[in-house]
Coordinates of C-alpha atoms and ligand atoms in Angstrom, one line a residue:
X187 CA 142.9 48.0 124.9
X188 CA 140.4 47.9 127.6
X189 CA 141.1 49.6 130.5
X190 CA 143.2 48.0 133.5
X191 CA 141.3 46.6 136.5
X192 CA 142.4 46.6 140.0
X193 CA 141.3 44.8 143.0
X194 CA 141.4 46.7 146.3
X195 CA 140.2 44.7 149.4
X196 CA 137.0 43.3 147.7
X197 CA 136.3 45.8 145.4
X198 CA 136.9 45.4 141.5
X199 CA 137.2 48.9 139.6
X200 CA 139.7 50.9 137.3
X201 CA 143.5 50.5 138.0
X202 CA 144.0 54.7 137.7
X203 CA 141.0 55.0 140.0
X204 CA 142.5 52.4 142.9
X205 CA 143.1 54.3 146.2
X206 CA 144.2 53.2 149.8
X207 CA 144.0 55.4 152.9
X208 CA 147.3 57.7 153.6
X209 CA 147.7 55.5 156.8
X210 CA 148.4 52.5 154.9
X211 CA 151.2 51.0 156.8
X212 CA 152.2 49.7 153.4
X213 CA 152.8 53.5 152.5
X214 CA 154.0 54.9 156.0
X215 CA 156.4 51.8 156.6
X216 CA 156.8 49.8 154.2
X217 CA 154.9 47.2 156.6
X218 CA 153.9 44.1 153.7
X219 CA 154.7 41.5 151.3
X220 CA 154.7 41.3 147.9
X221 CA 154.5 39.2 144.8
X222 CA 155.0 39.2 140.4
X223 CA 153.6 36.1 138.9
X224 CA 153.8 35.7 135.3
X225 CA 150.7 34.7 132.8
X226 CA 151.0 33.7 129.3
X227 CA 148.2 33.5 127.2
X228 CA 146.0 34.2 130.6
X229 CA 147.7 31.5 132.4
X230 CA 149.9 31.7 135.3
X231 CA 153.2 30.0 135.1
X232 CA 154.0 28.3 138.8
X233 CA 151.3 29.9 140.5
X234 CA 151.4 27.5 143.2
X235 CA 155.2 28.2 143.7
X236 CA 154.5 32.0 144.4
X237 CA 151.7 31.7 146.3
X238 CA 153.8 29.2 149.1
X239 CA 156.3 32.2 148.9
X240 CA 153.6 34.7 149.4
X241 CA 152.5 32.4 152.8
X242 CA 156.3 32.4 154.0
X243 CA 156.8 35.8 153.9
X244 CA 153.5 37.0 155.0
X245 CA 154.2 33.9 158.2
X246 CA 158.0 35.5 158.6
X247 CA 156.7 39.3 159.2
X248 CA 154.2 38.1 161.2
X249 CA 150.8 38.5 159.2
X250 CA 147.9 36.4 158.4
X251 CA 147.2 35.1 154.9
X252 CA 143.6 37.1 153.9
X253 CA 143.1 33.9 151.5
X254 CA 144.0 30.5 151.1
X255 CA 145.7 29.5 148.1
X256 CA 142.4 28.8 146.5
X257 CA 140.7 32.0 146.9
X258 CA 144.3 33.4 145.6
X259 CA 143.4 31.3 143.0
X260 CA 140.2 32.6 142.0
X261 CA 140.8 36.2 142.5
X262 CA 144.1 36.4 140.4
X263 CA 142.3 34.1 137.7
X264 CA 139.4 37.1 137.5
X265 CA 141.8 39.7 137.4
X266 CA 143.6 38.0 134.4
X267 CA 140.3 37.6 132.8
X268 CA 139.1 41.1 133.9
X269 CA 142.4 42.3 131.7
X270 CA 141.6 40.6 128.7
X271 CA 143.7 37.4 129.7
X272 CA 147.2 37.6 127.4
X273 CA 150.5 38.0 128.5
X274 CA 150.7 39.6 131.9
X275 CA 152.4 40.2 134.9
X276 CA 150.4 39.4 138.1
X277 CA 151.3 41.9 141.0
X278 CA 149.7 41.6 144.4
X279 CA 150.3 43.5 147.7
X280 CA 149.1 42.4 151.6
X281 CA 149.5 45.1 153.7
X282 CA 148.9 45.1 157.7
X283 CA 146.5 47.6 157.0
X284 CA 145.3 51.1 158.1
X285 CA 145.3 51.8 161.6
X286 CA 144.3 55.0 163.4
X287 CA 148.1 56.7 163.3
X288 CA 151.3 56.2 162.5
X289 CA 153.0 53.7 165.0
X290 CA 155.5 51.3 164.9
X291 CA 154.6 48.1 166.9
X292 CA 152.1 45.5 164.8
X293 CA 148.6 47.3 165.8
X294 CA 146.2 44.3 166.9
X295 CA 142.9 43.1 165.0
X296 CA 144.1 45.4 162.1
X297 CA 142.5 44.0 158.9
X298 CA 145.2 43.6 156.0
X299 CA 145.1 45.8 152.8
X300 CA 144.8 43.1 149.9
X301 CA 145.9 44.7 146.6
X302 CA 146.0 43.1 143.1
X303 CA 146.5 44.3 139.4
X304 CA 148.3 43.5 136.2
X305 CA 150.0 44.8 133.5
X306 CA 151.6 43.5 130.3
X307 CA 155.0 41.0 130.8
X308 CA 157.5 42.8 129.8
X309 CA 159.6 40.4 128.5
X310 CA 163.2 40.9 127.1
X311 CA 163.0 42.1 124.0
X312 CA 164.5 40.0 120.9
X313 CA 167.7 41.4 120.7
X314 CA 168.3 41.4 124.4
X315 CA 167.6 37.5 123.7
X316 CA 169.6 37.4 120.7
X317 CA 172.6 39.9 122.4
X318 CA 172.4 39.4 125.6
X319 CA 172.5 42.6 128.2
X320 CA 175.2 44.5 130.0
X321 CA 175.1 44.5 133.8
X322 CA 176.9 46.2 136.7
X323 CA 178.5 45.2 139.4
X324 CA 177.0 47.1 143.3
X325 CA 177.6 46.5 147.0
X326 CA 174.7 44.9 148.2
X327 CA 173.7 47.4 150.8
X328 CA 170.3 45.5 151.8
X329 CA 169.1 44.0 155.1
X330 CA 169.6 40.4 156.1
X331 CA 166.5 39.3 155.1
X332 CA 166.5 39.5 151.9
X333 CA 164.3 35.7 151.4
X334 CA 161.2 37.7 152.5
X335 CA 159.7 39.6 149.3
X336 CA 159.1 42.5 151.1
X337 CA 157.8 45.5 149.8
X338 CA 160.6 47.8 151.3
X339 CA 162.8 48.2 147.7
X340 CA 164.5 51.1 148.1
X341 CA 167.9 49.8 147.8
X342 CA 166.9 47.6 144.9
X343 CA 165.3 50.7 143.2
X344 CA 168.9 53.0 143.6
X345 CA 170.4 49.5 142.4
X346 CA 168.5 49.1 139.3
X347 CA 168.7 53.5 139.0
X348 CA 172.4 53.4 138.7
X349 CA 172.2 50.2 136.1
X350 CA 170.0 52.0 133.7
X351 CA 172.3 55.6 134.1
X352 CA 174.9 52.9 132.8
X353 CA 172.6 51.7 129.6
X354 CA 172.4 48.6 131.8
X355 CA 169.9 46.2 132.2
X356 CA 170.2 45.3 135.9
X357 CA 172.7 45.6 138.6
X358 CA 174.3 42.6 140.3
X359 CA 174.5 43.1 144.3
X360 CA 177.9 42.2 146.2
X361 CA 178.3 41.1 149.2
X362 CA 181.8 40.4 150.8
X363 CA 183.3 39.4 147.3
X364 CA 180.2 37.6 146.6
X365 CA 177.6 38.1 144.0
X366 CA 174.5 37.4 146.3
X367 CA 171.4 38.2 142.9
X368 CA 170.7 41.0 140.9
X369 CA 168.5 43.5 141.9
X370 CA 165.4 41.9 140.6
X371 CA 166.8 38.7 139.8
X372 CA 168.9 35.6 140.6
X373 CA 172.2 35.3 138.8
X374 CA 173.7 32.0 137.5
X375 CA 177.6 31.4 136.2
X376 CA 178.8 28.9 134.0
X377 CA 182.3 27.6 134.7
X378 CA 183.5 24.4 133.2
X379 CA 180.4 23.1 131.8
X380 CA 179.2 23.4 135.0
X381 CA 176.0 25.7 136.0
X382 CA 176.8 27.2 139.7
X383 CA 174.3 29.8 141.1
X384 CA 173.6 31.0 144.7
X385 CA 172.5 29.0 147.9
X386 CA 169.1 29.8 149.1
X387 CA 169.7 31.6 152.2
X388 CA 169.0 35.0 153.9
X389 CA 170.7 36.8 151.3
X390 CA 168.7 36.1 148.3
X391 CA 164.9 36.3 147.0
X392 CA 164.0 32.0 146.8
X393 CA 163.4 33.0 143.1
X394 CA 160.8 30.9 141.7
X395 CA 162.5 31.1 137.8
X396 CA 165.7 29.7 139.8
X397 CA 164.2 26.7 141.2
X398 CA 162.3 26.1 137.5
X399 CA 165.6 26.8 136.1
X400 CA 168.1 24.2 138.4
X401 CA 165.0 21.6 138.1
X402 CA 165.3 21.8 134.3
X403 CA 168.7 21.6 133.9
X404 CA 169.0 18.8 136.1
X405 CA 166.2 16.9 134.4
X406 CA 168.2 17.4 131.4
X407 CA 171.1 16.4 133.2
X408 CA 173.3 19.5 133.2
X409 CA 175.6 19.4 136.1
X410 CA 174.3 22.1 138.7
X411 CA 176.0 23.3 142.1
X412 CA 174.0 25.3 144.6
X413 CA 177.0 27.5 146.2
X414 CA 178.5 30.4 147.0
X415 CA 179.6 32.7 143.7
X416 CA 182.7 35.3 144.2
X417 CA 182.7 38.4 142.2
X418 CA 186.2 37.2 140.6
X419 CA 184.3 34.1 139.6
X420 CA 181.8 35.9 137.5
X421 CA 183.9 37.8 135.6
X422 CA 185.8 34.8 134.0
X423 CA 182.9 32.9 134.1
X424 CA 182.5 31.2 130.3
X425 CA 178.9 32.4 130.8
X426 CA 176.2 34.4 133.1
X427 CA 172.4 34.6 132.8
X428 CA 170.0 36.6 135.0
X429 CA 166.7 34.6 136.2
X430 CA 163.0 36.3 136.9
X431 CA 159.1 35.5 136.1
X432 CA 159.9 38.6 133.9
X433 CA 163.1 37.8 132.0
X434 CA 162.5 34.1 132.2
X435 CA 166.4 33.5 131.4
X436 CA 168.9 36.1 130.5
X437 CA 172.1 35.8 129.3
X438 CA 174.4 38.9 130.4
X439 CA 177.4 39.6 127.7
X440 CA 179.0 42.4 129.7
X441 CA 180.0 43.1 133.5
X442 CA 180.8 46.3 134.0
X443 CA 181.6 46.8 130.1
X444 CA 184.1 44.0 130.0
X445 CA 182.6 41.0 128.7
X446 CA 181.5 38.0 129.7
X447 CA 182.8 35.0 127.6
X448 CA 182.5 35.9 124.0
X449 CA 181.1 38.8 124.8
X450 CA 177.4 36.6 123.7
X451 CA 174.5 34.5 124.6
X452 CA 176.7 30.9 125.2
X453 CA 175.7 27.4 124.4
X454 CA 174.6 26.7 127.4
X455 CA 172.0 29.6 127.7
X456 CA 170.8 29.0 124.5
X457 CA 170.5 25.5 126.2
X458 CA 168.5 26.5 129.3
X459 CA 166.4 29.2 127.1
X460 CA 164.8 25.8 125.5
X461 CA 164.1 24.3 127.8
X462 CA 162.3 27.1 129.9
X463 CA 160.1 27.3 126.2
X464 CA 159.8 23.7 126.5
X465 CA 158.1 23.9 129.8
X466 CA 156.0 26.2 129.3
X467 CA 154.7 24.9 126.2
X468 CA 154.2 21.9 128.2
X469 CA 152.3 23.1 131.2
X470 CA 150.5 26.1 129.8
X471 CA 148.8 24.2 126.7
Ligands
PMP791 N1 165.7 38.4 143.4 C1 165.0 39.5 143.6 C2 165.6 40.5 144.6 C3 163.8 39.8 142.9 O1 163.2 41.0 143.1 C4 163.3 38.9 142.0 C5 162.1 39.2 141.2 N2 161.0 39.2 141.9 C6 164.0 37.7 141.9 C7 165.2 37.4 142.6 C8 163.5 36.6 140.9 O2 162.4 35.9 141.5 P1 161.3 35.2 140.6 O3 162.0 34.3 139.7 O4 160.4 34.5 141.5 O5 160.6 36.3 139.8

């Protein structure tokens, strides 16, 4: 394996070696955006998609975009190929940058801190595909902005923490009786034949493997809804599946130990699982 490359703010060296400065408002605060795209086989899977999130968040906390889409583009095509190409997971990081101190208010003229690397996809492995994976139910104690991927994650991190002290694969965020996402996913239910998942609103990450997912399924004509999903719901749902550019599509067999259906992948995962294969057979050959 060669050894991981980073790009830091123009520069192009060893991932271990990458450094920013202490004052980093992305380290002191928290102050920047985020995104994960996925690569297979060197390509990236909606890249478009994620970059027009990438511009709304950076536009809804108030930051300039560094590049336009194109130059995204071109640098996170040379850091695929810088990797060896393969299978990867794209990360990239805009800061507001280093300013002189610590301060709170937006410091003026401040150039961003532009961030990039990669590192395998770790994909679910076959017998989480096969099995399916055990999630738990949390209060979703985030802010109300939850549609900017900001790089704030701590209550997504004790989220996730407490799933894996459970053997669980991810934790699934409840808000007034509602199951809002998981904690580094979108969550779908199948009731009736039908496939429900989440509105996008404040409460949720616009996940791009969601809006794949609904546009599949209604291409294949699956009946979809788009709507609010209460915790009571889930638990009898027939069927639930997890969405990210990691997991691709997920079906959960257990909430909170009790399970979910049969207690297995259903039909209509095995269903939407195609056709995500499909597609990116399609578009990445
Ligand atoms: N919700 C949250 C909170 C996430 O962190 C993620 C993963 N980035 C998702 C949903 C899924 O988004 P995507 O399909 O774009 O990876």
């Amino acid at each position: 394996m060669t050894e991981p490359v980073a790009y830091v703010n123009g520069q192009w060296g060893p991932l271990a070696q990458a450094r920013v400065p202490v004052l980093d408002r992305g380290f002191l605060l928290a102050d920047g955006v985020y995104e994960v795209i996925p690569a297979y086989a060197g390509r990236m899977l909606r890249a478009d998609e994620h970059l027009a999130r990438l511009e709304r968040s950076l536009a809804e906390v108030r930051m300039g975009n560094p590049h336009t889409r194109a130059q995204w583009l071109d640098l996170l095509g040379r850091l695929i190929r810088e990797n060896g190409g393969g299978d990867k997971m794209v990360y990239l990081q805009v800061t507001r940058g280093a300013a002189a101190g610590r301060g709170h208010p937006f410091p003026e003229n401040l150039p961003p801190t532009v961030v990039a690397f990669c590192q395998p996809l770790p994909l679910p492995s076959a017998e989480m595909r096969e099995d399916g994976v055990g999630v738990i139910a949390v209060p979703d104690i985030r802010w109300s902005r939850c549609d900017i991927k900001a790089i704030a994650l701590l209550p997504n991190l004790l989220a996730t923490q407490a799933a894996k002290e459970q053997g669980c694969n991810e934790a699934l965020l409840v808000r007034d009786d509602r199951v809002t996402e998981g904690a580094s996913s979108n969550v779908f239910a199948v009731l009736d034949g039908t496939v429900a998942t989440p509105p996008k609103n404040n409460e949720i990450l616009p996940g791009v493997t969601r809006d794949l997912l609904l546009e599949l399924l209604r291409g294949a004509g699956v009946p979809v809804q788009e709507r609010p999903l209460g915790l009571a719901e889930l638990r009898r749902a027939d069927e639930v599946w997890i969405t990210s550019s990691t997991r691709e599509v997920l079906a959960v067999a257990r909430v909170d130990g009790q399970p979910v259906g049969a207690g297995r992948p259903g039909p209509l995962h095995a269903r939407a699982w195609a056709l995500f294969q499909d597609y990116k057979r399609r578009v990445l050959i």
